[in-house]
Amino acid sequence: MSGQAKEAPPRRPPFGLSGEAWLRILAPTIIGLLVLGGWEWVVRVHDIPPYVLPGPVLIAETLVRDWTPLSASLLVTLKITALALLVAASLGLLLAVLFAQSRVVELSLFPYAVILQVTPIVAIAPLIIIWVNDITLSLLICAWIVAFFPILSNTTVGLNSTDHNLLDLFRLYRASRWQVLWRLRLPSAMPYFLSGLRISGGLALIGAIVAEFVAGTGGSASGLAYRILEAGYQLQIPRMFAALVLVSVTGIAIFLALSLVSHLLLRRWHESAMGHGERR
Amino acid sequence: MSAAPLVSLRAVAKRYATGTLAVRGVDLDIDAGDFVALLGPSGCGKSTLLRMVAGLAAPTGGSILWPGGAAAAKDIGFVFQEPTLMPWATALANVALPLELAGMGRAEAAERAAAMLARVELKGFEAAYPRALSGGMRMRVSIARALVTRPRLLMMDEPFAALDEITRFRLNNDLLRLWEAERFTVLFVTHSVFESVYLARRIVVMAARPGRIEADLPIDAAYPRGEDFRTSAAYAAHCRGVSQALGHAMAVHAG
Ligand SMILES: Nc1ncnc2c1ncn2[C@@H]1O[C@H](COP(=O)(O)OP(=O)(O)OP(=O)(O)O)[C@@H](O)[C@H]1O
Ligand SMILES: [Mg+2]
């Protein structure tokens, strides 16, 4: 047919090569280097003792020197975070599906999910640690409580915001409840679920750290929070900073990893996964 | 004179839960193989009527009968004003959906969907996602999906209203070509006098508040209709007649 060219698919600008993309990477990097340099300079010029404020170079040295205990603790914290996120994601998804299937279930359970969300985790953590004998398990529960809600609420919104016309279409073809859920509601909710997951990733880490602060226990399987506490007691401030750096880097890494997962899953069809230029 | 109609509306009424009386006292017979346009001002209940015939809404009064048997009530294709495609699925998967929902195997459904895409001039776009298609192409996918089950009745609710005129003319012609080849029944809602005269064999004009049928006009021009018809004196005369009926319908409402 003539004029087919008129309807050719629109082309996207090549991903990540624009000046805008470079600016996004370069500008924060330069700022970061300037701040670190200034910090180091202030510490050296004013001869600030390391137990008050260690310079970035000393922190980096400490990170390398104490890598063995720190990385062991990092692994513990990571394990708790990952496990909590996994449980939060599967349970949140499952409960959201249940909510979408039955209004009664949603109305009776959602308020409790909100209560769980608004109660500060520092306030519940001691109780959980007392009730649950196992420290690792109680940390896991705390991290889960914090990570659970964004996934549940986001996915619930996603399941309920399915396109009305598409729902009508499925009804027209007499689709079963299961077909509507599996082929329509769940895919529609996917972007919502993934953005919930991205929020929850960082929260799970915070939950795990906060709970360990409250627990304040050491032992063989202690996480990064305990390293920070311990270094504080012993006035090993550079080590404290090194552990802190690890926590931040871990949080950033989790966020980036989940963003990448989200991008890969949605890039072919969802607005949020389009190129940088089209994002706000 | 002819066989029983495909579908018969008898004193059909619809009052929404909000209290709005969307349509009242609608009597309408639609013959198998006919091309019927439903024309009327905004809010006169065209969509409501269509949704009731499709079984997506229940009438609150009167009845909708299928003289040929209840199976015909399920043998329906529907095209919405928006293409209404699943954005996460390819064009092929979107078109295959009705077949798969009906329990057809994946391979066979894909084969038929591909054949249907070719019929709406979208060969080669099977693997494209809706986001990568133009508005006109998306609407073609939507039409292919509605026709893939070979329904006896195709219902379209202002399907081309959101498209530019050039694309709309092309899709009008493509729709006519498909209809002439297969002679399914079409019930086509539109705001446009010109579009309805170009396409339909019969135009049902509705008036608002409450929605009802105001005029029922045959358009007896022969098919195939093409660009010649669009510029003919007969076309202009029909448009004038339909415009008058529509003007009358709207005057009745105002008075
Ligand atoms: N779900 C609904 N609930 C309540 N009132 C409704 C609903 N759908 C439509 N109506 C009302 O019923 C009347 C007819 O609406 P309908 O959408 O059928 O009109 P229409 O002829 O298709 O209009 P348009 O040309 O703008 O699409 C309107 O007054 C509208 O406000
Ligand atoms: Mg309408």
XYZ file of C-alpha atoms in Angstrom, chain A residues 1-4 6-10 12 162-163 165-176 179-180 183-185 187-188 266-271 273-274, chain B residues 51 54-57 73-74 76-78 80 84-88 97-98 100-101 106 121-122 125 129 131-134 136-137 140 145-146 149 167 170 174 177:
78
model
C 0.000 0.000 0.000
C 1.249 3.495 -0.779
C 2.287 5.865 1.958
C 3.434 3.092 4.270
C 4.342 7.764 6.629
C 3.427 5.262 9.314
C 6.943 3.980 9.965
C 7.742 3.600 13.674
C 9.220 6.722 15.293
C 14.463 7.098 19.445
C -5.936 -1.498 34.710
C -7.325 0.129 31.561
C -11.471 -0.691 27.926
C -9.027 -3.578 28.122
C -11.056 -5.003 30.992
C -14.163 -4.680 28.813
C -12.345 -6.405 25.994
C -11.448 -9.352 28.203
C -15.051 -9.485 29.370
C -16.267 -9.441 25.773
C -14.174 -12.527 25.058
C -15.374 -14.170 28.251
C -11.951 -14.421 29.840
C -11.785 -16.272 33.140
C -6.895 -15.045 32.527
C -7.761 -11.478 33.472
C -2.736 -11.724 31.129
C -4.030 -8.277 32.017
C -3.876 -7.142 35.631
C 1.323 -7.038 33.421
C -0.451 -3.688 33.961
C 10.025 -2.449 30.847
C 12.183 -0.930 28.128
C 10.205 -2.331 25.243
C 6.860 -0.999 26.288
C 6.726 1.384 29.218
C 7.156 5.164 29.234
C 11.893 3.001 30.714
C 12.415 5.305 27.741
C -22.164 -1.593 24.998
C -22.077 -6.188 23.104
C -23.304 -7.471 26.467
C -20.969 -5.133 28.369
C -23.909 -3.332 29.980
C -24.556 -12.645 20.925
C -21.058 -13.940 21.627
C -18.797 -10.113 18.276
C -15.795 -7.925 17.583
C -15.406 -4.537 19.238
C -12.935 1.224 20.867
C -6.785 -0.226 23.490
C -3.816 -2.511 22.912
C -1.801 -4.253 25.585
C 1.415 -2.186 25.587
C 3.521 -5.088 26.860
C -5.412 -12.560 22.241
C -9.097 -13.285 21.441
C -5.997 -17.613 22.911
C -8.663 -16.529 25.390
C -0.486 -20.724 20.591
C -1.600 -4.046 5.643
C 0.647 -4.684 8.636
C 5.091 -5.441 11.929
C 5.273 -3.157 20.236
C 4.623 2.151 21.354
C 6.641 1.819 18.168
C 3.573 2.078 15.913
C 1.825 5.198 14.636
C -3.117 4.673 12.341
C -1.135 1.466 12.611
C -5.241 -1.298 12.294
C -7.895 -8.083 16.710
C -11.634 -7.467 16.397
C -12.280 -14.419 15.360
C -5.217 8.361 7.869
C -7.323 5.362 4.267
C -9.592 -0.428 4.127
C -12.669 -3.385 1.405
